[in-house]
Short mmCIF file of C-alpha atoms and ligand atoms in Angstrom, two decimals:
data_model
loop_
_atom_site.label_atom_id
_atom_site.label_comp_id
_atom_site.label_asym_id
_atom_site.label_seq_id
_atom_site.Cartn_x
_atom_site.Cartn_y
_atom_site.Cartn_z
CA UNK A 27 82.54 89.63 101.72
CA UNK A 28 83.31 92.91 103.43
CA UNK A 29 86.43 92.81 105.58
CA UNK A 30 86.23 93.77 109.24
CA UNK A 31 88.13 96.95 110.10
CA UNK A 32 89.91 97.90 113.32
CA UNK A 33 88.13 100.15 115.84
CA UNK A 34 88.48 103.86 115.05
CA UNK A 35 91.37 105.35 116.96
CA UNK A 36 92.90 101.96 117.73
CA UNK A 37 95.83 101.30 115.45
CA UNK A 38 97.85 98.38 114.25
CA UNK A 39 101.57 98.79 114.58
CA UNK A 40 102.89 97.09 111.46
CA UNK A 41 106.29 95.38 111.11
CA UNK A 42 107.51 98.39 109.07
CA UNK A 43 106.87 100.69 112.04
CA UNK A 44 107.71 98.42 114.91
CA UNK A 45 111.41 99.31 114.83
CA UNK A 46 110.58 102.76 116.24
CA UNK A 47 108.65 101.16 119.06
CA UNK A 48 111.33 98.66 119.90
CA UNK A 49 113.95 101.42 119.94
CA UNK A 50 111.88 103.58 122.27
CA UNK A 51 111.11 100.68 124.56
CA UNK A 52 114.67 99.49 124.86
CA UNK A 53 115.94 103.03 125.53
CA UNK A 54 113.25 103.39 128.20
CA UNK A 55 114.08 100.10 129.87
CA UNK A 56 117.78 100.84 129.86
CA UNK A 57 117.49 104.31 131.37
CA UNK A 58 114.78 103.41 133.89
CA UNK A 59 116.54 100.28 135.13
CA UNK A 60 119.73 102.32 135.45
CA UNK A 61 117.93 104.68 137.80
CA UNK A 62 116.67 101.76 139.90
CA UNK A 63 113.15 101.36 138.48
CA UNK A 64 111.71 97.86 138.23
CA UNK A 65 108.98 96.79 135.84
CA UNK A 66 105.46 96.04 136.99
CA UNK A 67 102.64 94.82 134.72
CA UNK A 68 99.09 95.46 135.80
CA UNK A 69 95.87 94.39 133.97
CA UNK A 70 94.42 96.64 131.25
CA UNK A 71 90.98 96.55 132.93
CA UNK A 72 90.22 97.54 136.52
CA UNK A 73 87.16 98.27 138.60
CA UNK A 74 85.69 101.58 137.42
CA UNK A 75 85.78 102.87 140.97
CA UNK A 76 89.58 102.81 141.01
CA UNK A 77 89.75 105.52 138.35
CA UNK A 78 86.84 107.65 139.52
CA UNK A 79 88.35 107.71 143.01
CA UNK A 80 91.94 107.94 141.86
CA UNK A 81 91.86 110.39 138.96
CA UNK A 82 88.96 112.50 140.22
CA UNK A 83 85.30 112.77 139.23
CA UNK A 84 85.52 116.19 137.63
CA UNK A 85 88.43 115.53 135.30
CA UNK A 86 88.16 115.21 131.51
CA UNK A 87 89.35 111.64 131.72
CA UNK A 88 86.65 110.44 134.11
CA UNK A 89 83.87 112.71 132.85
CA UNK A 90 84.29 112.25 129.14
CA UNK A 91 87.02 109.86 128.09
CA UNK A 92 86.72 106.62 129.99
CA UNK A 93 85.98 103.28 128.36
CA UNK A 94 83.64 102.11 131.11
CA UNK A 95 81.32 99.14 130.76
CA UNK A 96 79.26 96.69 132.70
CA UNK A 97 80.50 93.13 132.35
CA UNK A 98 78.37 90.00 132.28
CA UNK A 99 78.19 89.85 136.07
CA UNK A 100 76.95 93.41 136.31
CA UNK A 101 80.29 94.72 137.63
CA UNK A 102 81.40 98.13 136.39
CA UNK A 103 84.84 97.95 134.81
CA UNK A 104 86.99 100.33 132.82
CA UNK A 105 89.87 100.00 130.41
CA UNK A 106 92.70 101.87 132.09
CA UNK A 107 93.05 105.47 130.88
CA UNK A 108 96.43 105.83 132.61
CA UNK A 109 98.73 103.67 134.70
CA UNK A 110 99.22 105.50 137.99
CA UNK A 111 95.98 104.47 139.70
CA UNK A 112 96.56 100.82 138.74
CA UNK A 113 100.14 100.86 140.00
CA UNK A 114 99.04 102.44 143.29
CA UNK A 115 96.31 99.81 143.60
CA UNK A 116 98.84 97.04 143.07
CA UNK A 117 101.37 98.67 145.42
CA UNK A 118 98.79 98.79 148.21
CA UNK A 119 97.23 95.39 147.47
CA UNK A 120 100.56 93.57 147.62
CA UNK A 121 101.94 95.55 150.53
CA UNK A 122 104.94 96.73 148.49
CA UNK A 123 105.34 99.67 150.89
CA UNK A 124 106.31 97.24 153.68
CA UNK A 125 109.49 96.19 151.93
CA UNK A 126 111.59 99.29 151.80
CA UNK A 127 111.46 103.01 152.23
CA UNK A 128 111.61 103.82 148.56
CA UNK A 129 110.17 101.89 145.68
CA UNK A 130 110.65 102.75 142.02
CA UNK A 131 108.31 101.11 139.50
CA UNK A 132 107.66 101.42 135.78
CA UNK A 133 105.15 100.10 133.30
CA UNK A 134 104.95 100.15 129.50
CA UNK A 135 101.67 99.40 127.78
CA UNK A 136 98.39 100.43 126.15
CA UNK A 137 95.95 102.96 127.66
CA UNK A 138 92.42 103.76 126.50
CA UNK A 139 90.58 107.07 126.25
CA UNK A 140 87.48 107.81 124.23
CA UNK A 141 88.75 110.98 122.56
CA UNK A 142 88.31 112.34 119.05
CA UNK A 143 90.98 110.54 117.02
CA UNK A 144 93.44 112.80 115.20
CA UNK A 145 97.18 112.96 114.65
CA UNK A 146 98.86 112.27 117.99
CA UNK A 147 95.55 111.50 119.73
CA UNK A 148 94.08 108.02 119.65
CA UNK A 149 91.67 105.84 121.59
CA UNK A 150 94.21 103.17 122.28
CA UNK A 151 97.62 104.67 122.85
CA UNK A 152 100.74 103.59 124.70
CA UNK A 153 102.55 105.04 127.64
CA UNK A 154 105.83 104.61 129.43
CA UNK A 155 104.98 105.26 133.03
CA UNK A 156 107.28 105.60 136.05
CA UNK A 157 106.43 106.04 139.71
CA UNK A 158 108.47 106.50 142.90
CA UNK A 159 106.90 105.78 146.29
CA UNK A 160 108.09 106.78 149.72
CA UNK A 161 110.09 109.97 149.16
CA UNK A 162 108.74 113.41 150.02
CA UNK A 163 111.85 115.55 149.52
CA UNK A 164 112.58 117.68 146.43
CA UNK A 165 115.61 115.62 145.37
CA UNK A 166 113.58 112.84 143.75
CA UNK A 167 111.36 115.34 141.88
CA UNK A 168 114.49 116.81 140.32
CA UNK A 169 116.00 113.39 139.64
CA UNK A 170 112.85 112.30 137.84
CA UNK A 171 112.81 115.31 135.53
CA UNK A 172 116.53 114.95 134.92
CA UNK A 173 115.94 111.30 134.02
CA UNK A 174 113.08 112.27 131.71
CA UNK A 175 115.36 114.65 129.82
CA UNK A 176 118.00 111.95 129.55
CA UNK A 177 115.42 109.47 128.35
CA UNK A 178 114.22 111.73 125.56
CA UNK A 179 117.80 112.39 124.52
CA UNK A 180 118.64 108.67 124.63
CA UNK A 181 115.69 107.98 122.32
CA UNK A 182 117.22 110.38 119.83
CA UNK A 183 114.61 113.11 120.16
CA UNK A 184 115.76 116.70 120.14
CA UNK A 185 114.10 120.07 120.44
CA UNK A 186 111.76 119.38 123.34
CA UNK A 187 111.38 121.53 126.43
CA UNK A 188 110.82 120.69 130.08
CA UNK A 189 108.17 122.92 131.66
CA UNK A 190 107.73 122.87 135.40
CA UNK A 191 105.29 124.33 137.90
CA UNK A 192 104.05 123.89 141.44
CA UNK A 193 100.43 123.34 142.40
CA UNK A 194 100.99 123.90 146.11
CA UNK A 195 99.37 121.55 148.59
CA UNK A 196 95.60 121.00 149.06
CA UNK A 197 95.64 123.49 151.93
CA UNK A 198 97.32 126.44 150.26
CA UNK A 199 95.61 125.69 146.93
CA UNK A 200 92.22 126.15 148.59
CA UNK A 201 92.75 129.88 149.09
CA UNK A 202 93.95 130.31 145.53
CA UNK A 203 90.94 128.44 144.11
CA UNK A 204 88.67 131.10 145.53
CA UNK A 205 90.80 133.92 144.10
CA UNK A 206 90.79 132.23 140.70
CA UNK A 207 87.05 131.61 140.83
CA UNK A 208 86.37 135.32 141.35
CA UNK A 209 88.71 136.17 138.49
CA UNK A 210 86.81 133.75 136.23
CA UNK A 211 83.45 135.10 137.41
CA UNK A 212 84.46 138.69 136.59
CA UNK A 213 85.36 137.76 133.03
CA UNK A 214 82.75 135.06 132.52
CA UNK A 215 81.67 136.28 129.07
CA UNK A 216 85.16 135.72 127.60
CA UNK A 217 85.62 132.08 128.55
CA UNK A 218 84.44 128.96 126.75
CA UNK A 219 81.66 126.81 128.16
CA UNK A 220 84.06 124.15 129.41
CA UNK A 221 86.03 126.72 131.38
CA UNK A 222 82.88 128.13 132.94
CA UNK A 223 81.91 124.65 134.01
CA UNK A 224 85.40 124.07 135.38
CA UNK A 225 85.08 127.28 137.40
CA UNK A 226 82.60 125.49 139.64
CA UNK A 227 84.01 121.99 139.58
CA UNK A 228 87.77 122.23 139.16
CA UNK A 229 88.87 125.83 138.50
CA UNK A 230 92.61 125.17 138.11
CA UNK A 231 91.86 123.05 135.04
CA UNK A 232 91.10 126.20 133.04
CA UNK A 233 94.85 126.59 132.57
CA UNK A 234 94.86 123.37 130.57
CA UNK A 235 92.15 124.67 128.18
CA UNK A 236 93.21 124.41 124.55
CA UNK A 237 90.98 127.34 123.39
CA UNK A 238 93.18 130.26 122.37
CA UNK A 239 90.98 133.08 123.68
CA UNK A 240 90.81 131.41 127.09
CA UNK A 241 94.58 131.15 127.20
CA UNK A 242 94.89 134.84 126.33
CA UNK A 243 92.48 135.88 129.06
CA UNK A 244 94.38 133.78 131.57
CA UNK A 245 97.59 135.71 130.92
CA UNK A 246 96.39 138.28 133.44
CA UNK A 247 95.00 135.74 135.93
CA UNK A 248 96.34 135.67 139.48
CA UNK A 249 99.18 133.17 139.78
CA UNK A 250 99.15 130.25 142.17
CA UNK A 251 102.85 130.73 142.89
CA UNK A 252 101.96 133.96 144.71
CA UNK A 253 99.57 132.15 147.03
CA UNK A 254 101.38 128.98 148.07
CA UNK A 255 102.57 128.31 151.62
CA UNK A 256 106.18 128.57 152.78
CA UNK A 257 106.75 124.81 152.78
CA UNK A 258 105.52 124.44 149.22
CA UNK A 259 107.59 127.44 148.14
CA UNK A 260 110.72 125.97 149.74
CA UNK A 261 110.08 122.60 148.08
CA UNK A 262 109.74 124.21 144.66
CA UNK A 263 112.85 126.32 145.22
CA UNK A 264 114.87 123.25 146.13
CA UNK A 265 113.61 121.30 143.11
CA UNK A 266 114.79 124.13 140.86
CA UNK A 267 118.16 124.28 142.58
CA UNK A 268 118.72 120.56 142.08
CA UNK A 269 117.76 120.86 138.43
CA UNK A 270 120.24 123.69 138.03
CA UNK A 271 122.97 121.63 139.70
CA UNK A 272 122.20 118.72 137.38
CA UNK A 273 122.39 121.02 134.37
CA UNK A 274 118.84 120.08 133.35
CA UNK A 275 117.25 122.88 131.36
CA UNK A 276 113.69 123.85 132.19
CA UNK A 277 111.22 126.71 132.06
CA UNK A 278 108.81 127.62 134.85
CA UNK A 279 105.34 127.60 133.31
CA UNK A 280 102.34 128.42 135.50
CA UNK A 281 100.01 126.79 132.96
CA UNK A 282 101.21 123.26 133.78
CA UNK A 283 98.29 122.21 136.00
CA UNK A 284 97.82 118.67 134.66
CA UNK A 285 94.54 116.95 133.98
CA UNK A 286 94.35 114.72 137.01
CA UNK A 287 93.18 115.68 140.47
CA UNK A 288 95.81 113.87 142.44
CA UNK A 289 98.75 116.15 141.71
CA UNK A 290 100.25 118.54 144.24
CA UNK A 291 103.45 120.56 144.49
CA UNK A 292 105.73 119.70 141.56
CA UNK A 293 104.14 119.22 138.13
CA UNK A 294 105.92 119.06 134.80
CA UNK A 295 105.45 118.41 131.11
CA UNK A 296 107.76 117.71 128.23
CA UNK A 297 106.55 119.81 125.35
CA UNK A 298 107.37 120.03 121.65
CA UNK A 299 106.33 122.59 119.07
CA UNK A 300 106.44 120.07 116.24
CA UNK A 301 103.18 118.18 116.70
CA UNK A 302 100.58 120.93 116.39
CA UNK A 303 98.15 121.04 119.26
CA UNK A 304 99.17 117.58 120.50
CA UNK A 305 102.19 119.27 122.01
CA UNK A 306 102.71 117.30 125.23
CA UNK A 307 104.80 114.17 124.91
CA UNK A 308 104.85 113.46 128.60
CA UNK A 309 104.08 114.83 131.98
CA UNK A 310 103.79 114.07 135.63
CA UNK A 311 104.21 115.33 139.13
CA UNK A 312 103.92 114.69 142.82
CA UNK A 313 100.86 113.02 144.29
CA UNK A 314 101.41 112.62 148.01
CA UNK A 315 97.75 112.01 148.89
CA UNK A 316 96.79 109.36 146.35
CA UNK A 317 98.07 106.21 148.06
CA UNK A 318 96.04 107.06 151.15
CA UNK A 319 92.99 108.07 149.09
CA UNK A 320 93.08 104.61 147.52
CA UNK A 321 93.07 102.90 150.88
CA UNK A 322 96.82 102.56 151.50
CA UNK A 323 99.11 104.15 154.05
CA UNK A 324 100.16 107.81 153.79
CA UNK A 325 103.05 107.29 151.37
CA UNK A 326 104.25 110.23 149.25
CA UNK A 327 104.81 109.61 145.55
CA UNK A 328 105.89 111.19 142.30
CA UNK A 329 105.58 109.92 138.75
CA UNK A 330 105.31 110.62 135.04
CA UNK A 331 103.85 109.18 131.85
CA UNK A 332 105.09 109.57 128.28
CA UNK A 333 102.99 109.00 125.18
CA UNK A 334 104.75 106.64 122.81
CA UNK A 335 102.76 107.49 119.65
CA UNK A 336 103.91 111.10 119.91
CA UNK A 337 107.51 109.97 120.42
CA UNK A 338 107.23 107.89 117.25
CA UNK A 339 105.80 110.87 115.33
CA UNK A 340 108.78 112.98 116.40
CA UNK A 341 111.29 110.29 115.49
CA UNK A 342 109.71 109.87 112.06
CA UNK A 343 110.29 113.57 111.39
CA UNK A 344 113.94 113.32 112.31
CA UNK A 345 115.37 109.93 111.68
CA UNK A 346 115.56 107.20 109.14
CA UNK A 347 113.35 104.26 109.86
CA UNK A 348 115.19 101.55 111.77
CA UNK A 349 114.95 98.24 109.96
CA UNK A 350 115.97 94.71 110.64
CA UNK A 351 117.73 92.27 108.34
CA UNK A 352 118.55 88.59 108.66
CA UNK A 353 122.29 87.99 108.73
CA UNK A 354 122.10 84.97 106.50
CA UNK A 355 119.77 83.61 103.80
CA UNK A 356 119.87 79.96 102.78
CA UNK A 357 118.95 79.23 99.18
CA UNK A 358 118.67 75.69 97.90
CA UNK A 359 118.15 73.76 94.69
CA UNK A 360 116.40 70.41 94.72
CA UNK A 361 114.31 68.68 97.35
CA UNK A 362 117.15 67.07 99.28
CA UNK A 363 119.12 70.32 99.43
CA UNK A 364 116.00 72.16 100.56
CA UNK A 365 115.61 69.81 103.53
CA UNK A 366 119.33 70.18 104.37
CA UNK A 367 118.95 73.95 104.12
CA UNK A 368 115.93 73.75 106.39
CA UNK A 369 117.89 71.84 109.05
CA UNK A 370 120.87 74.16 108.66
CA UNK A 371 118.71 77.25 109.20
CA UNK A 372 117.32 75.77 112.44
CA UNK A 373 120.88 75.13 113.68
CA UNK A 374 121.96 78.68 112.84
CA UNK A 375 118.96 80.16 114.62
CA UNK A 376 119.46 77.98 117.66
CA UNK A 377 123.01 79.34 117.85
CA UNK A 378 121.77 82.92 117.69
CA UNK A 379 122.29 83.81 114.03
CA UNK A 380 119.30 85.47 112.37
CA UNK A 381 118.64 83.29 109.34
CA UNK A 382 116.02 83.20 106.57
CA UNK A 383 115.46 80.55 103.92
CA UNK A 384 113.29 79.66 100.97
CA UNK A 385 110.51 77.26 101.95
CA UNK A 386 108.84 76.97 98.57
CA UNK A 387 111.45 75.44 96.29
CA UNK A 388 111.33 78.31 93.82
CA UNK A 389 113.89 78.91 91.07
CA UNK A 390 117.37 79.98 92.15
CA UNK A 391 116.83 83.32 90.46
CA UNK A 392 113.74 84.07 92.46
CA UNK A 393 115.40 82.89 95.66
CA UNK A 394 118.33 85.25 95.04
CA UNK A 395 115.89 88.08 94.47
CA UNK A 396 114.25 87.31 97.79
CA UNK A 397 117.62 87.06 99.51
CA UNK A 398 118.58 90.46 98.13
CA UNK A 399 115.28 92.00 99.23
CA UNK A 400 115.60 90.54 102.70
CA UNK A 401 118.77 92.58 103.21
CA UNK A 402 120.79 89.53 104.33
CA UNK A 403 124.53 90.07 104.28
CA UNK A 404 125.37 86.45 103.37
CA UNK A 405 123.63 83.92 101.19
CA UNK A 406 124.44 80.23 101.42
CA UNK A 407 123.58 78.35 98.25
CA UNK A 408 123.10 74.63 98.52
CA UNK A 409 122.56 72.46 95.44
CA UNK A 410 122.38 68.69 95.07
CA UNK A 411 125.92 68.61 93.64
CA UNK A 412 127.39 70.69 96.44
CA UNK A 413 125.56 68.51 98.91
CA UNK A 414 127.09 65.38 97.41
CA UNK A 415 130.56 66.95 97.76
CA UNK A 416 129.71 68.20 101.28
CA UNK A 417 130.24 71.77 100.11
CA UNK A 418 128.26 74.97 99.98
CA UNK A 419 128.51 78.29 98.15
CA UNK A 420 128.98 81.34 100.33
CA UNK A 421 128.04 84.67 98.76
CA UNK A 422 128.76 88.04 100.34
CA UNK A 423 125.93 90.30 99.18
CA UNK A 424 127.87 93.49 99.83
CA UNK A 425 131.18 92.66 98.15
CA UNK A 426 129.35 90.49 95.59
CA UNK A 427 131.98 87.77 95.93
CA UNK A 428 131.24 84.09 96.03
CA UNK A 429 133.30 81.06 97.00
CA UNK A 430 132.91 77.39 97.76
CA UNK A 431 133.47 76.35 101.36
CA UNK A 432 133.14 73.00 103.17
CA UNK A 433 129.74 72.25 104.59
CA UNK A 434 131.47 70.92 107.70
CA UNK A 435 131.66 73.68 110.35
CA UNK A 436 129.86 76.12 108.06
CA UNK A 437 128.58 78.06 111.05
CA UNK A 438 132.14 78.69 112.28
CA UNK A 439 133.28 79.56 108.77
CA UNK A 440 130.52 82.10 108.44
CA UNK A 441 131.36 83.68 111.80
CA UNK A 442 135.04 83.84 110.85
CA UNK A 443 134.27 85.52 107.51
CA UNK A 444 131.93 87.92 109.27
CA UNK A 445 134.46 88.89 111.94
CA UNK A 446 137.01 89.82 109.23
CA UNK A 447 134.70 92.62 108.15
P1 ATP B 19 96.70 116.11 126.29
O1 ATP B 19 96.76 117.42 126.99
O2 ATP B 19 97.46 116.07 125.00
O3 ATP B 19 95.32 115.56 126.20
P2 ATP B 19 97.02 114.68 128.73
O4 ATP B 19 97.37 115.73 129.72
O5 ATP B 19 95.63 114.19 128.66
O6 ATP B 19 97.51 115.12 127.27
P3 ATP B 19 98.45 112.71 130.24
O7 ATP B 19 97.27 112.17 130.92
O8 ATP B 19 99.37 113.60 130.98
O9 ATP B 19 97.99 113.45 128.90
O10 ATP B 19 99.27 111.53 129.59
C1 ATP B 19 100.68 111.61 129.37
C2 ATP B 19 101.03 111.55 127.90
O11 ATP B 19 100.30 110.51 127.24
C3 ATP B 19 100.67 112.79 127.11
O12 ATP B 19 101.65 113.77 127.28
C4 ATP B 19 100.59 112.27 125.70
O13 ATP B 19 101.89 112.18 125.12
C5 ATP B 19 100.06 110.89 125.89
N1 ATP B 19 98.62 110.85 125.59
C6 ATP B 19 97.59 111.20 126.38
N2 ATP B 19 96.42 111.00 125.77
C7 ATP B 19 96.71 110.49 124.54
C8 ATP B 19 95.93 110.04 123.43
N3 ATP B 19 94.60 110.05 123.46
N4 ATP B 19 96.58 109.58 122.34
C9 ATP B 19 97.93 109.54 122.29
N5 ATP B 19 98.71 109.94 123.30
C10 ATP B 19 98.13 110.40 124.42
MG1 MG B 20 93.99 114.54 127.45
#
């Protein structure tokens, strides 16, 4: 019979790879919690309306990439393409804004976008997402980018750059949109079809176009930074000053416009040159209007999301795969010894020692082979004779030495031997 395969672009993470993921997750939790972020877990499916209202109708995500479907009741749902809209929904729904002036939240989990699968781009992928609600000053923007740099470093990833930009506010951006539209109209023949469509729907998005000739044409485009209002300019200036004070390295890059409508003022991306065209490993920015747009109070916010698959790809290029070994392997000879070994392994595990055993009653030789392959540091060998004498053989797999020790207090003996190392 033909075996069923996974959905294209949705990958298994096998035990051999999961060490990368666990390392990234624990680094993320450690750094985020240190900065005062608390975890929130929202559902993977939401009402479709949340994303079309939150992310914006004329964005790639909503126009082309969303996993939207009608469920059995005729309700329109979507698998979440990103976490921000869901977190804002939850924040408003549960009145989290009532509790304190500033709220820092994070989420780690799968996201879904119907894109063309390729290296670094999948249909189910995972993000680490962080959001701060209730602060409108530049200090938190800088802190977030500083934290992002620390996070990447803590994960053991080097050679990535922080690129920052400002999008101004909806008011000052309006004037610039018109200037940009005329620029695009004058050079219409040079731009790709997508960019020409964006000219009418969402002109700033042209800066995110991945077509090379479009990027080249845009080199001479008018720059938003020259059109923003004094308040937005001051905010951006202060963000940069804080980053300088923190010693966080960055480059100002006017092309960082982000793919979602809700951003304003500060935007940023963490970029690498080692993953081909999938060069962004994370990004974010300020979105002061979104909470209100989604039916909540006027609470300012700033956040970012990092793609975990791309982090794993970078780590694989640089580091040796992290692996996990049991500390102890229990081998046994004979039925009675096998049962004793079974009970012993449960006791060890209950006391926090990672222990493996042979369940099948295979030959000692094959058990020792398995023990060796498992990477266990110690092997306990229990035979019927040893059992009768209340003894057990303790083998150190690194020093290749073996001795007979009393079965009584074997756990303590093992710990004592281990602590001598
Ligand atoms: P890109 O420009 O590469 O499409 P994006 O701007 O759509 O990225 P965001 O919405 O900012 O991405 O999401 C934040 C991060 O999530 C990205 O920087 C990337 O690392 C990751 N990411 C986004 N889409 C995918 C995907 N389809 N597969 C894997 N990772 C993704
Ligand atoms: Mg994208």
